[in-house]
Each structure stands twice: as structure tokens, then as C-alpha cells.
């Protein structure tokens, strides 16, 4: 488990006390903050930092397919990162570590507000091509990922604060401070949980796993049952992604601290390896495939094993009126599946960059299931999101049936973690646990 402090992200008591990632407030350009990476590897001959770290772009040079390629040393207010786009011919990967001798590698860069996931790429000449699959990626031994079993996650992460003097702009607000640690009394706990799920093939036969967030108050109020949010990862991920790559615990802590939501339990399930009907997928295992289970397959498995287990083992309420399902990308598709086919089990649904495909609900479907119009729905996607069309199509289908929902189109948003942090935050501020059907006053 990692609940890291704001400025000191290093593994304080490790034997390699010299290596670290440190976020420093500088009070000067380009962003007001600098990040020092220090990594020890005596056999490497070149080390790039990749595994999630991206070059920057701005909204004048970003489309659904392309981006600029800025080094954050040249950061300008309004710059942001997206994770797609052709490499320019004169490409130069910004994040190259310097060899200080004795196997010590260092790199320092300013970075703007946000979460950054990263891993070290050893003896790699072209960062976008080096990965766990090519065997050139190692996670930071001094800031290990939040994961259940070694190899479940292949990147670590850190968060950089906002400084309006250097990052403020009228163009775009990219202030992610809601994902920094909340005041101590509001900090919940996050951990991995193994549960009994017959047929599961990971982490061991008949045992499956989820990430669990418990609010600070949990366990302190005799007999209290908490509202329950299921929060799904997307393709190529697992239940620890939301914490490891999106720092969901800080986002939920802050939503609670600021009074946007009441203390809520969050279960982050894992939809791969539920049974052996599909190829196994584990991120750190290069030989696994990305073949995806259908949403129906996942839903039926969760209904059979996960939902009853959670109700039995956690102090959570057991009514639809305090239950929600949300997810990103393929998890947004799964959320749509829950909306249509587990309508009565949940009252709120958050589709974040949903990787859906039609046909969507129509008048006939609504007539057969009128409860579809009486739910708390939130549909969000990024302006530069690879599922932009899908998100719009979901919204158009709901509009056509006069089904009320709340919308968020993230202005700097590609199909990536900064977008999903933004979507989770606004889901909490505007939609989650709010009375519905939504009106123009909801969340005002
Ligand atoms: C150092 O680099 C080698 C490749 O040269 C890699 O196999 C090893 O895991 C790295 N060690 C550490 C501590 O990251
Ligand atoms: C990166 O990988 C792509 C696809 O495999 C390949 O076409 C390209 O030549 C590679 N680029 C470099 C610089 O290695
Ligand atoms: C879950 O089970 C796996 C496999 O037995 C084990 O390695 C892991 O430590 C367990 N996790 C927890 C949180 O108990
Ligand atoms: C819902 O269930 C039906 C029948 O069980 C299935 O055909 C459909 O694919 C499921 N999902 C959606 C989103 O309609």
C-alpha cells in the first residue's frame, strides 16, 4: 500500500536511500515545481523514463489524432499531456537520464499539476516502443507500484501540485490539486482484497481480487452502513489501477472533506482472469493477451460472486438507493451494461470515456424498462478522447429519449488518467448521491 506524502515520495527507510523521486517547490518557471528522478542501475548503458510519462501539447496543436511534442522544460501555461499521436520526424524523447557514474542515473524536470505514471526504460532507443513486452521496462524499486501481486502493475506514479503563478491561464484550468492528499483526518485507507470467486484463475484458482477504499470514518461508527461505489478499470488494467495510476483515494478523500459526497466505500474490481474461458491477462506478464471479456460476461460473474461477497463482508448498505457503478473506457462500457441489464441494482451510473458501441437504448427498450429514465446518470469523455464518438453517441441516444443525465467534456482530455481523474472528481461533485432524475439545478 502506498499513501505517499506530498513532497517526499522516496522510500525513506530503504537500503537504497539515495534513489528516489522527489517533487520540489521552486517558486520559479517553468511550472513552479521540479521533479528529481534518481535511479541506481550499474548494468544499464542508457536509461529513459517512460511507462506513462508523455511529452506535452497545447490545444492549438492537438486533434483527435495528433499532438505537439513539447519538453516540459519549455512548458507554457495551458500545456497538457495526451497519450496518443504520431511521432514527429525530428522527435527527441524529453525524459533521458544522465549517467552520474557508479550506476547512478538522474533526471530533473519542471512539471505542471497532475499525476504522472512512469517506469524506467533500460537500453531503449525509442521510448514509445519500449515496454514490458520488449523486456526493457523496470518499475522503480524505490517507489514500487500499488499492487496485489508482483507484476500486476508496471508503473509507479507521483503527483505534482498546481501553482497559479506559473500554470494559471484563461485557456484551460489544469489544476489537479483535488488529487493531492487531503487533510489527515479525512484520509481513508486503500488496500488489495482477495475474495472467493469460483473459476477465477488469478491471483490463484478460485480467488479473485479487487482494490478497496475505506473512508477515514469506516469502522468508527457502531453499526453504520456506507454507500457503495463500484469503480472499474479499463482494457489492459486491473482493480489497482485507479489507485496506482489515478490516486483515487485522494480524490475521494477530498470529495468527502469538501462535503461533495458522504463517506463512501469504493470497490474497484478486476475484470480479467475471472475464469478460463478467455486468455489470461496480467500486465507484468509479456506473454498475456489483451483479448477482452464481454460486458455481459463480466456483469454475470460479478453478480454471481463479487456483489454478494462485498455485501456480506463489508459494512455497506444493501439497497440500490445507496449503490453506484462507474468505470473508465471498457469499464465505462461495463457501466452501460449495468445501466441496461442491472438497472435495478444501482441508482447511479458514471460512464467515464465509455468504450461503448451501439445499438443503444431506444424507445422500445425504454418502454420495456422505464426505470432507465429514473437514474442518476453521468456521461463524460475528453475533447481529444479516442472514444469521443462513442461518448457522444451515448449522450445522443439518451437525449433522443429525454433521459436526463449530466455531462462533462474534459477540455484537455485524451484517453488517459488525467482525464479519468477529472471525470471522477466531477462525477463526485455534481452527480454521485445527488437526487435524480437530474434537473438544471442538480449540482449547482
Ligand atoms: C538494471 O538493468 C538491467 C538491464 O541491464 C535490468 O535487467 C535490471 O532489472 C535493472 N535493475 C534494477 C535494479 O532496476
Ligand atoms: C517502433 O515500432 C514501430 C512498430 O513496431 C516500428 O514501425 C518503428 O520502426 C519503431 N521505431 C523505432 C524508432 O524503433
Ligand atoms: C492475494 O492472493 C495472492 C496469491 O495467493 C497473494 O500473493 C496476495 O498477497 C494476496 N493478497 C492479499 C491482499 O492478501
Ligand atoms: C444486455 O442483455 C442482453 C440479453 O441478456 C444482451 O443481448 C445485451 O448484449 C446486454 N447488454 C446491452 C448493453 O444491451
Short mmCIF file of C-alpha atoms and ligand atoms in Angstrom, two decimals:
data_model
loop_
_atom_site.label_atom_id
_atom_site.label_comp_id
_atom_site.label_asym_id
_atom_site.label_seq_id
_atom_site.Cartn_x
_atom_site.Cartn_y
_atom_site.Cartn_z
CA UNK A 1 0.00 0.00 0.00
CA UNK A 2 1.23 3.49 -0.78
CA UNK A 3 -0.29 6.57 0.77
CA UNK A 4 2.54 8.84 -0.03
CA UNK A 5 3.27 12.22 1.42
CA UNK A 6 3.09 15.29 -0.75
CA UNK A 7 6.66 16.27 -1.29
CA UNK A 8 8.69 13.35 -0.15
CA UNK A 9 7.92 10.36 -2.27
CA UNK A 10 11.01 8.40 -1.56
CA UNK A 11 11.08 5.10 0.22
CA UNK A 12 12.53 6.61 3.34
CA UNK A 13 13.89 3.59 5.09
CA UNK A 14 15.04 1.57 2.11
CA UNK A 15 18.61 0.42 1.83
CA UNK A 16 18.88 2.34 -1.44
CA UNK A 17 18.17 5.54 0.41
CA UNK A 18 19.91 7.56 -2.29
CA UNK A 19 17.44 6.75 -5.05
CA UNK A 20 14.08 8.47 -5.23
CA UNK A 21 11.54 10.62 -6.96
CA UNK A 22 11.28 14.00 -5.25
CA UNK A 23 8.82 16.76 -6.06
CA UNK A 24 10.26 20.19 -5.16
CA UNK A 25 8.52 23.56 -4.97
CA UNK A 26 10.81 26.03 -6.76
CA UNK A 27 8.74 29.25 -6.94
CA UNK A 28 10.08 29.82 -10.42
CA UNK A 29 9.47 28.81 -14.02
CA UNK A 30 8.58 26.93 -15.94
CA UNK A 31 5.92 25.46 -13.63
CA UNK A 32 6.86 26.36 -10.04
CA UNK A 33 7.75 22.73 -9.34
CA UNK A 34 10.58 20.42 -10.31
CA UNK A 35 10.84 16.68 -10.07
CA UNK A 36 14.14 14.90 -9.42
CA UNK A 37 14.45 11.29 -10.50
CA UNK A 38 17.33 9.24 -9.18
CA UNK A 39 17.73 5.60 -10.08
CA UNK A 40 20.54 3.13 -9.48
CA UNK A 41 21.43 0.57 -12.11
CA UNK A 42 25.03 -0.49 -12.59
CA UNK A 43 24.49 -2.57 -15.74
CA UNK A 44 22.39 -0.19 -17.84
CA UNK A 45 24.06 1.78 -20.62
CA UNK A 46 21.14 4.12 -21.30
CA UNK A 47 18.02 4.92 -19.26
CA UNK A 48 14.92 6.76 -20.48
CA UNK A 49 11.91 7.49 -18.32
CA UNK A 50 8.70 6.27 -19.91
CA UNK A 51 5.94 3.86 -18.99
CA UNK A 52 3.32 6.61 -18.89
CA UNK A 53 5.26 9.88 -18.89
CA UNK A 54 4.31 11.83 -22.02
CA UNK A 55 5.53 14.83 -23.98
CA UNK A 56 3.29 17.91 -23.69
CA UNK A 57 0.97 19.54 -26.18
CA UNK A 58 -1.39 22.51 -26.27
CA UNK A 59 -4.87 22.95 -27.62
CA UNK A 60 -3.76 24.75 -30.74
CA UNK A 61 -1.75 21.71 -31.83
CA UNK A 62 -3.87 18.81 -30.61
CA UNK A 63 -6.53 16.94 -32.56
CA UNK A 64 -8.12 13.55 -32.03
CA UNK A 65 -5.09 12.05 -33.81
CA UNK A 66 -2.10 14.31 -33.35
CA UNK A 67 -0.31 16.32 -30.70
CA UNK A 68 2.64 18.63 -30.39
CA UNK A 69 5.73 17.24 -28.70
CA UNK A 70 6.94 19.67 -26.06
CA UNK A 71 9.60 19.11 -23.48
CA UNK A 72 8.26 20.34 -20.09
CA UNK A 73 11.42 22.45 -19.76
CA UNK A 74 9.63 24.59 -22.40
CA UNK A 75 6.26 24.41 -20.62
CA UNK A 76 3.79 27.24 -21.25
CA UNK A 77 0.59 27.79 -19.24
CA UNK A 78 -2.20 25.80 -20.87
CA UNK A 79 0.03 22.92 -21.94
CA UNK A 80 -1.20 19.44 -21.04
CA UNK A 81 -0.36 15.87 -21.94
CA UNK A 82 -2.21 13.32 -24.01
CA UNK A 83 -1.03 9.80 -24.72
CA UNK A 84 -1.51 9.44 -28.47
CA UNK A 85 -0.23 10.93 -31.70
CA UNK A 86 2.34 10.40 -34.39
CA UNK A 87 5.93 10.98 -33.51
CA UNK A 88 7.42 13.98 -35.34
CA UNK A 89 10.39 13.34 -37.65
CA UNK A 90 12.70 15.42 -35.50
CA UNK A 91 11.48 13.59 -32.42
CA UNK A 92 13.53 13.74 -29.26
CA UNK A 93 12.24 11.98 -26.16
CA UNK A 94 12.38 14.60 -23.39
CA UNK A 95 12.96 12.21 -20.49
CA UNK A 96 16.54 10.92 -20.81
CA UNK A 97 18.53 10.24 -17.63
CA UNK A 98 22.14 11.33 -17.22
CA UNK A 99 24.77 8.84 -16.10
CA UNK A 100 26.44 10.27 -12.98
CA UNK A 101 28.85 7.33 -12.65
CA UNK A 102 28.74 4.33 -10.31
CA UNK A 103 25.43 3.29 -11.83
CA UNK A 104 23.62 6.40 -10.60
CA UNK A 105 21.15 7.88 -13.11
CA UNK A 106 19.47 11.26 -12.64
CA UNK A 107 17.00 13.50 -14.39
CA UNK A 108 15.34 16.75 -13.32
CA UNK A 109 12.42 18.44 -14.99
CA UNK A 110 9.75 21.00 -14.23
CA UNK A 111 6.24 19.52 -14.47
CA UNK A 112 2.80 21.10 -14.13
CA UNK A 113 -0.02 19.93 -11.86
CA UNK A 114 -1.18 16.37 -12.36
CA UNK A 115 -0.48 12.72 -11.89
CA UNK A 116 2.43 11.11 -13.69
CA UNK A 117 2.96 7.40 -14.07
CA UNK A 118 6.39 6.22 -15.08
CA UNK A 119 8.84 3.35 -15.31
CA UNK A 120 12.49 3.17 -16.31
CA UNK A 121 13.32 2.03 -19.82
CA UNK A 122 16.68 0.31 -19.91
CA UNK A 123 18.88 0.38 -23.01
CA UNK A 124 15.98 1.69 -25.03
CA UNK A 125 16.45 3.95 -28.05
CA UNK A 126 12.86 4.88 -28.74
CA UNK A 127 10.65 5.26 -25.67
CA UNK A 128 7.23 4.71 -27.30
CA UNK A 129 8.39 1.27 -28.46
CA UNK A 130 9.86 0.01 -25.21
CA UNK A 131 7.63 -1.77 -22.75
CA UNK A 132 7.17 -4.79 -20.58
CA UNK A 133 6.66 -6.71 -23.82
CA UNK A 134 10.11 -5.82 -25.16
CA UNK A 135 11.63 -6.59 -21.75
CA UNK A 136 13.13 -3.11 -21.40
CA UNK A 137 10.83 -1.74 -18.70
CA UNK A 138 11.56 -1.89 -14.97
CA UNK A 139 9.42 -0.36 -12.25
CA UNK A 140 11.07 1.92 -9.73
CA UNK A 141 12.42 -0.26 -6.92
CA UNK A 142 12.29 2.76 -4.60
CA UNK A 143 8.66 3.67 -5.26
CA UNK A 144 7.01 0.36 -6.02
CA UNK A 145 3.54 0.35 -7.58
CA UNK A 146 0.41 -0.19 -5.50
CA UNK A 147 -0.43 -3.76 -6.48
CA UNK A 148 -1.69 -7.05 -5.14
CA UNK A 149 0.84 -9.47 -6.62
CA UNK A 150 4.22 -8.52 -8.09
CA UNK A 151 3.74 -7.95 -11.83
CA UNK A 152 0.11 -6.83 -11.58
CA UNK A 153 1.24 -3.22 -12.19
CA UNK A 154 4.07 -1.99 -14.39
CA UNK A 155 4.33 1.69 -13.45
CA UNK A 156 4.68 3.85 -10.36
CA UNK A 157 3.22 7.32 -10.00
CA UNK A 158 3.57 10.67 -8.30
CA UNK A 159 1.53 13.85 -8.20
CA UNK A 160 2.69 17.43 -8.80
CA UNK A 161 0.81 20.41 -7.27
CA UNK A 162 -0.61 23.44 -9.05
CA UNK A 163 0.97 26.88 -8.82
CA UNK A 164 -1.25 29.56 -10.35
CA UNK A 165 1.66 31.96 -10.82
CA UNK A 166 3.26 29.69 -13.39
CA UNK A 167 0.46 27.40 -14.52
CA UNK A 168 -2.53 29.73 -14.50
CA UNK A 169 -4.18 30.57 -17.81
CA UNK A 170 -7.57 31.60 -19.09
CA UNK A 171 -7.34 28.95 -21.80
CA UNK A 172 -7.61 25.85 -19.69
CA UNK A 173 -7.71 25.04 -15.99
CA UNK A 174 -5.49 22.06 -15.44
CA UNK A 175 -5.38 22.22 -11.65
CA UNK A 176 -5.40 18.69 -10.26
CA UNK A 177 -4.87 19.58 -6.62
CA UNK A 178 -8.03 17.66 -5.71
CA UNK A 179 -5.84 14.54 -6.15
CA UNK A 180 -3.26 15.67 -3.59
CA UNK A 181 -3.50 14.20 -0.08
CA UNK A 182 -6.49 15.52 1.89
CA UNK A 183 -6.21 16.83 5.48
CA UNK A 184 -5.08 13.93 7.68
CA UNK A 185 -8.42 13.37 9.41
CA UNK A 186 -10.07 12.70 6.03
CA UNK A 187 -7.55 10.22 4.68
CA UNK A 188 -9.11 6.84 4.09
CA UNK A 189 -7.25 3.61 3.52
CA UNK A 190 -6.77 1.68 0.34
CA UNK A 191 -5.77 -1.95 0.02
CA UNK A 192 -5.99 -5.07 -2.11
CA UNK A 193 -8.56 -7.68 -1.21
CA UNK A 194 -8.78 -11.31 -2.34
CA UNK A 195 -12.27 -12.75 -2.49
CA UNK A 196 -13.70 -16.10 -3.27
CA UNK A 197 -14.71 -16.33 -6.94
CA UNK A 198 -15.09 -19.88 -8.21
CA UNK A 199 -13.45 -20.33 -11.61
CA UNK A 200 -11.07 -17.36 -11.20
CA UNK A 201 -7.55 -18.01 -12.47
CA UNK A 202 -5.74 -15.08 -10.79
CA UNK A 203 -4.19 -14.49 -8.28
CA UNK A 204 -4.88 -18.16 -7.58
CA UNK A 205 -7.52 -20.70 -8.54
CA UNK A 206 -10.99 -19.68 -7.31
CA UNK A 207 -9.63 -16.49 -5.74
CA UNK A 208 -10.07 -13.13 -7.42
CA UNK A 209 -9.11 -9.62 -6.29
CA UNK A 210 -10.27 -6.03 -6.04
CA UNK A 211 -8.94 -2.72 -4.81
CA UNK A 212 -10.79 -1.37 -1.76
CA UNK A 213 -11.09 2.17 -0.47
CA UNK A 214 -12.49 2.66 3.02
CA UNK A 215 -13.27 6.21 4.16
CA UNK A 216 -11.48 7.51 7.28
CA UNK A 217 -14.65 7.16 9.32
CA UNK A 218 -15.15 3.47 8.44
CA UNK A 219 -15.18 1.20 11.47
CA UNK A 220 -15.53 4.09 13.93
CA UNK A 221 -19.30 4.42 13.95
CA UNK A 222 -21.04 1.47 15.51
CA UNK A 223 -23.38 -0.28 13.10
CA UNK A 224 -23.05 2.28 10.29
CA UNK A 225 -23.51 1.04 6.73
CA UNK A 226 -21.81 3.04 3.98
CA UNK A 227 -22.89 3.92 0.46
CA UNK A 228 -21.05 1.79 -2.07
CA UNK A 229 -19.43 2.81 -5.33
CA UNK A 230 -18.07 0.21 -7.73
CA UNK A 231 -15.33 1.78 -9.84
CA UNK A 232 -13.97 -0.15 -12.80
CA UNK A 233 -10.67 -0.07 -14.64
CA UNK A 234 -10.42 -0.35 -18.44
CA UNK A 235 -8.84 -2.61 -21.05
CA UNK A 236 -5.33 -3.68 -20.15
CA UNK A 237 -5.74 -2.90 -16.47
CA UNK A 238 -6.90 -4.21 -13.12
CA UNK A 239 -8.57 -3.13 -9.90
CA UNK A 240 -5.48 -1.42 -8.52
CA UNK A 241 -5.14 0.97 -11.48
CA UNK A 242 -7.47 3.59 -10.02
CA UNK A 243 -5.22 3.98 -7.01
CA UNK A 244 -1.86 3.32 -8.60
CA UNK A 245 -2.35 5.44 -11.72
CA UNK A 246 -5.24 7.74 -10.74
CA UNK A 247 -4.78 8.29 -6.96
CA UNK A 248 -8.48 7.72 -6.41
CA UNK A 249 -8.10 7.63 -2.62
CA UNK A 250 -7.03 11.27 -2.51
CA UNK A 251 -9.81 12.27 -4.90
CA UNK A 252 -12.45 10.51 -2.79
CA UNK A 253 -10.91 11.83 0.45
CA UNK A 254 -11.15 15.38 -0.92
CA UNK A 255 -14.71 14.88 -2.19
CA UNK A 256 -15.65 13.81 1.34
CA UNK A 257 -13.57 16.53 3.04
CA UNK A 258 -15.23 19.25 0.95
CA UNK A 259 -18.69 17.86 1.60
CA UNK A 260 -19.45 16.87 -2.00
CA UNK A 261 -20.21 13.27 -1.06
CA UNK A 262 -20.82 11.47 2.19
CA UNK A 263 -18.22 8.92 3.33
CA UNK A 264 -18.36 6.17 0.72
CA UNK A 265 -16.82 2.73 0.33
CA UNK A 266 -15.29 2.14 -3.11
CA UNK A 267 -14.76 -1.32 -4.54
CA UNK A 268 -12.54 -1.49 -7.63
CA UNK A 269 -13.00 -4.90 -9.20
CA UNK A 270 -10.78 -6.60 -11.78
CA UNK A 271 -12.43 -7.94 -14.90
CA UNK A 272 -9.66 -10.12 -16.36
CA UNK A 273 -8.99 -13.73 -15.41
CA UNK A 274 -12.48 -14.20 -13.96
CA UNK A 275 -12.46 -17.65 -15.49
CA UNK A 276 -10.51 -19.60 -18.07
CA UNK A 277 -12.86 -19.01 -20.99
CA UNK A 278 -10.58 -16.22 -22.23
CA UNK A 279 -6.81 -15.85 -22.42
CA UNK A 280 -5.16 -14.79 -19.20
CA UNK A 281 -4.16 -11.15 -18.85
CA UNK A 282 -1.62 -9.84 -16.34
CA UNK A 283 0.13 -6.57 -17.06
CA UNK A 284 3.59 -7.63 -16.00
CA UNK A 285 3.41 -10.84 -17.99
CA UNK A 286 4.51 -10.09 -21.52
CA UNK A 287 3.02 -13.28 -22.93
CA UNK A 288 -0.56 -12.47 -21.98
CA UNK A 289 -3.02 -11.04 -24.48
CA UNK A 290 -5.34 -8.07 -24.36
CA UNK A 291 -8.40 -10.00 -25.51
CA UNK A 292 -11.39 -8.62 -23.65
CA UNK A 293 -14.26 -10.35 -21.90
CA UNK A 294 -17.69 -9.08 -22.98
CA UNK A 295 -19.52 -6.78 -20.60
CA UNK A 296 -22.26 -9.35 -20.23
CA UNK A 297 -19.71 -11.97 -19.20
CA UNK A 298 -18.21 -9.63 -16.60
CA UNK A 299 -21.59 -8.50 -15.27
CA UNK A 300 -22.84 -12.06 -14.78
CA UNK A 301 -19.66 -13.04 -12.95
CA UNK A 302 -19.80 -10.02 -10.64
CA UNK A 303 -23.48 -10.61 -9.93
CA UNK A 304 -22.78 -14.21 -9.03
CA UNK A 305 -19.66 -13.78 -6.87
CA UNK A 306 -18.47 -10.23 -6.27
CA UNK A 307 -21.64 -8.35 -5.30
CA UNK A 308 -22.78 -10.93 -2.70
CA UNK A 309 -19.26 -11.19 -1.25
CA UNK A 310 -18.99 -7.42 -0.83
CA UNK A 311 -22.39 -7.16 0.84
CA UNK A 312 -21.54 -9.96 3.19
CA UNK A 313 -18.06 -8.81 4.21
CA UNK A 314 -18.19 -5.02 4.27
CA UNK A 315 -20.28 -2.51 6.19
CA UNK A 316 -22.10 -1.34 3.10
CA UNK A 317 -25.71 -0.55 2.57
CA UNK A 318 -27.73 -3.13 0.71
CA UNK A 319 -30.17 -1.04 -1.30
CA UNK A 320 -29.97 0.39 -4.82
CA UNK A 321 -30.57 3.84 -3.31
CA UNK A 322 -27.03 3.84 -1.94
CA UNK A 323 -25.23 1.96 -4.69
CA UNK A 324 -23.44 3.23 -7.78
CA UNK A 325 -21.41 1.79 -10.63
CA UNK A 326 -18.83 3.76 -12.62
CA UNK A 327 -15.87 2.93 -14.80
CA UNK A 328 -13.45 4.17 -17.42
CA UNK A 329 -13.18 3.10 -21.05
CA UNK A 330 -14.04 -0.63 -21.19
CA UNK A 331 -15.21 -0.10 -17.62
CA UNK A 332 -17.48 2.67 -18.98
CA UNK A 333 -18.83 0.12 -21.42
CA UNK A 334 -19.38 -2.19 -18.45
CA UNK A 335 -21.18 0.67 -16.69
CA UNK A 336 -23.51 0.97 -19.66
CA UNK A 337 -24.12 -2.78 -19.43
CA UNK A 338 -25.00 -2.40 -15.73
CA UNK A 339 -27.29 0.51 -16.58
CA UNK A 340 -29.19 -1.56 -19.15
CA UNK A 341 -29.02 -5.03 -17.62
CA UNK A 342 -28.59 -4.46 -13.87
CA UNK A 343 -30.76 -1.34 -13.83
CA UNK A 344 -32.48 -2.11 -10.56
CA UNK A 345 -29.34 -2.94 -8.59
CA UNK A 346 -27.85 0.58 -8.85
CA UNK A 347 -29.27 4.09 -8.72
CA UNK A 348 -26.21 5.98 -10.03
CA UNK A 349 -24.02 5.29 -13.05
CA UNK A 350 -20.84 7.10 -14.11
CA UNK A 351 -19.63 6.40 -17.65
CA UNK A 352 -16.11 7.81 -17.96
CA UNK A 353 -14.77 7.83 -21.53
CA UNK A 354 -17.04 4.85 -22.27
CA UNK A 355 -15.79 2.48 -24.97
CA UNK A 356 -19.35 1.63 -25.92
CA UNK A 357 -20.79 0.64 -29.26
CA UNK A 358 -24.39 0.73 -30.40
CA UNK A 359 -27.15 -0.06 -30.78
CA UNK A 360 -28.07 1.99 -27.71
CA UNK A 361 -31.30 2.01 -25.78
CA UNK A 362 -34.29 3.07 -27.89
CA UNK A 363 -37.95 3.84 -27.28
CA UNK A 364 -38.84 0.18 -27.22
CA UNK A 365 -36.09 -0.61 -24.70
CA UNK A 366 -37.20 2.27 -22.53
CA UNK A 367 -40.82 1.16 -22.65
CA UNK A 368 -39.73 -2.32 -21.54
CA UNK A 369 -37.54 -0.90 -18.75
CA UNK A 370 -38.93 2.52 -17.72
CA UNK A 371 -36.55 2.68 -14.74
CA UNK A 372 -33.83 3.68 -17.24
CA UNK A 373 -35.27 7.19 -17.12
CA UNK A 374 -35.16 7.32 -13.31
CA UNK A 375 -31.45 7.00 -12.55
CA UNK A 376 -28.55 9.31 -11.72
CA UNK A 377 -26.53 9.25 -14.94
CA UNK A 378 -23.24 10.95 -15.71
CA UNK A 379 -21.58 10.59 -19.11
CA UNK A 380 -18.14 12.09 -19.60
CA UNK A 381 -15.34 11.98 -22.16
CA UNK A 382 -12.39 14.07 -23.26
CA UNK A 383 -12.22 16.59 -26.06
CA UNK A 384 -9.35 14.56 -27.56
CA UNK A 385 -10.64 11.20 -26.43
CA UNK A 386 -10.34 8.17 -28.71
CA UNK A 387 -13.89 7.30 -27.65
CA UNK A 388 -15.20 10.82 -28.32
CA UNK A 389 -17.72 9.48 -30.85
CA UNK A 390 -18.91 6.72 -28.53
CA UNK A 391 -19.44 9.18 -25.67
CA UNK A 392 -21.40 11.49 -27.94
CA UNK A 393 -23.48 8.62 -29.28
CA UNK A 394 -24.44 7.53 -25.76
CA UNK A 395 -25.45 11.09 -24.94
CA UNK A 396 -27.40 11.43 -28.21
CA UNK A 397 -29.29 8.19 -27.53
CA UNK A 398 -30.22 9.38 -24.02
CA UNK A 399 -31.20 12.82 -25.35
CA UNK A 400 -33.41 11.27 -28.00
CA UNK A 401 -35.40 9.53 -25.26
CA UNK A 402 -35.49 12.59 -22.99
CA UNK A 403 -33.48 10.73 -20.35
CA UNK A 404 -31.78 13.28 -18.11
CA UNK A 405 -28.06 12.96 -17.41
CA UNK A 406 -25.11 15.17 -16.50
CA UNK A 407 -22.27 15.63 -18.96
CA UNK A 408 -18.60 16.50 -18.68
CA UNK A 409 -16.32 17.02 -21.67
CA UNK A 410 -12.82 17.33 -20.27
CA UNK A 411 -11.14 20.19 -22.15
CA UNK A 412 -7.60 18.77 -22.06
CA UNK A 413 -8.80 15.21 -22.25
CA UNK A 414 -7.25 12.37 -24.18
CA UNK A 415 -7.97 8.75 -23.32
CA UNK A 416 -5.77 8.82 -20.26
CA UNK A 417 -5.51 9.12 -16.49
CA UNK A 418 -5.62 12.91 -16.21
CA UNK A 419 -8.99 12.77 -17.98
CA UNK A 420 -10.29 9.99 -15.73
CA UNK A 421 -9.21 11.84 -12.60
CA UNK A 422 -11.14 14.85 -13.86
CA UNK A 423 -14.19 12.71 -14.63
CA UNK A 424 -14.16 11.03 -11.21
CA UNK A 425 -13.83 14.39 -9.49
CA UNK A 426 -16.75 15.98 -11.36
CA UNK A 427 -18.86 12.85 -11.00
CA UNK A 428 -18.45 13.24 -7.24
CA UNK A 429 -19.01 16.99 -7.20
CA UNK A 430 -22.05 17.09 -9.47
CA UNK A 431 -23.73 13.70 -9.73
CA UNK A 432 -22.93 11.00 -7.19
CA UNK A 433 -25.58 10.52 -4.47
CA UNK A 434 -27.45 13.63 -5.71
CA UNK A 435 -31.24 13.45 -6.11
CA UNK A 436 -32.49 12.36 -9.54
CA UNK A 437 -33.91 12.49 -12.16
CA UNK A 438 -31.45 15.31 -12.58
CA UNK A 439 -32.68 18.79 -13.30
CA UNK A 440 -30.96 22.00 -14.31
CA UNK A 441 -30.44 22.67 -10.58
CA UNK A 442 -28.61 19.40 -9.90
CA UNK A 443 -25.07 20.07 -8.73
CA UNK A 444 -25.47 23.87 -8.90
C1 LIG B 1 19.14 -2.86 -14.33
O1 LIG B 1 19.13 -3.06 -15.71
C2 LIG B 1 19.05 -4.41 -16.10
C3 LIG B 1 19.24 -4.46 -17.60
O2 LIG B 1 20.55 -4.04 -17.91
C4 LIG B 1 17.73 -4.97 -15.63
O3 LIG B 1 17.63 -6.32 -16.00
C5 LIG B 1 17.63 -4.83 -14.12
O4 LIG B 1 16.34 -5.24 -13.67
C6 LIG B 1 17.86 -3.41 -13.70
N1 LIG B 1 17.98 -3.35 -12.24
C7 LIG B 1 17.24 -2.56 -11.46
C8 LIG B 1 17.57 -2.57 -10.01
O5 LIG B 1 16.32 -1.87 -11.86
C1 LIG B 2 8.69 1.50 -33.36
O1 LIG B 2 7.79 0.43 -33.61
C2 LIG B 2 7.10 0.55 -34.84
C3 LIG B 2 6.05 -0.55 -34.88
O2 LIG B 2 6.59 -1.76 -34.47
C4 LIG B 2 8.11 0.47 -35.97
O3 LIG B 2 7.45 0.58 -37.21
C5 LIG B 2 9.12 1.59 -35.84
O4 LIG B 2 10.13 1.48 -36.81
C6 LIG B 2 9.75 1.58 -34.45
N1 LIG B 2 10.53 2.79 -34.30
C7 LIG B 2 11.80 2.81 -33.85
C8 LIG B 2 12.49 4.15 -33.85
O5 LIG B 2 12.35 1.82 -33.41
C1 LIG B 3 -3.92 -12.48 -2.64
O1 LIG B 3 -3.51 -13.76 -3.05
C2 LIG B 3 -2.23 -13.81 -3.68
C3 LIG B 3 -1.99 -15.21 -4.16
O2 LIG B 3 -2.08 -16.12 -3.12
C4 LIG B 3 -1.17 -13.31 -2.71
O3 LIG B 3 0.10 -13.30 -3.36
C5 LIG B 3 -1.52 -11.92 -2.26
O4 LIG B 3 -0.58 -11.49 -1.30
C6 LIG B 3 -2.92 -11.91 -1.66
N1 LIG B 3 -3.27 -10.54 -1.35
C7 LIG B 3 -3.77 -10.17 -0.19
C8 LIG B 3 -4.07 -8.73 -0.03
O5 LIG B 3 -3.98 -10.95 0.71
C1 LIG B 4 -27.96 -6.92 -22.02
O1 LIG B 4 -28.50 -8.22 -22.01
C2 LIG B 4 -28.95 -8.68 -23.29
C3 LIG B 4 -29.66 -10.02 -23.12
O2 LIG B 4 -29.28 -10.69 -21.98
C4 LIG B 4 -27.77 -8.76 -24.23
O3 LIG B 4 -28.19 -9.18 -25.50
C5 LIG B 4 -27.11 -7.39 -24.34
O4 LIG B 4 -25.92 -7.51 -25.09
C6 LIG B 4 -26.74 -6.88 -22.94
N1 LIG B 4 -26.09 -5.60 -22.98
C7 LIG B 4 -26.59 -4.48 -23.52
C8 LIG B 4 -25.75 -3.25 -23.37
O5 LIG B 4 -27.68 -4.40 -24.06
#
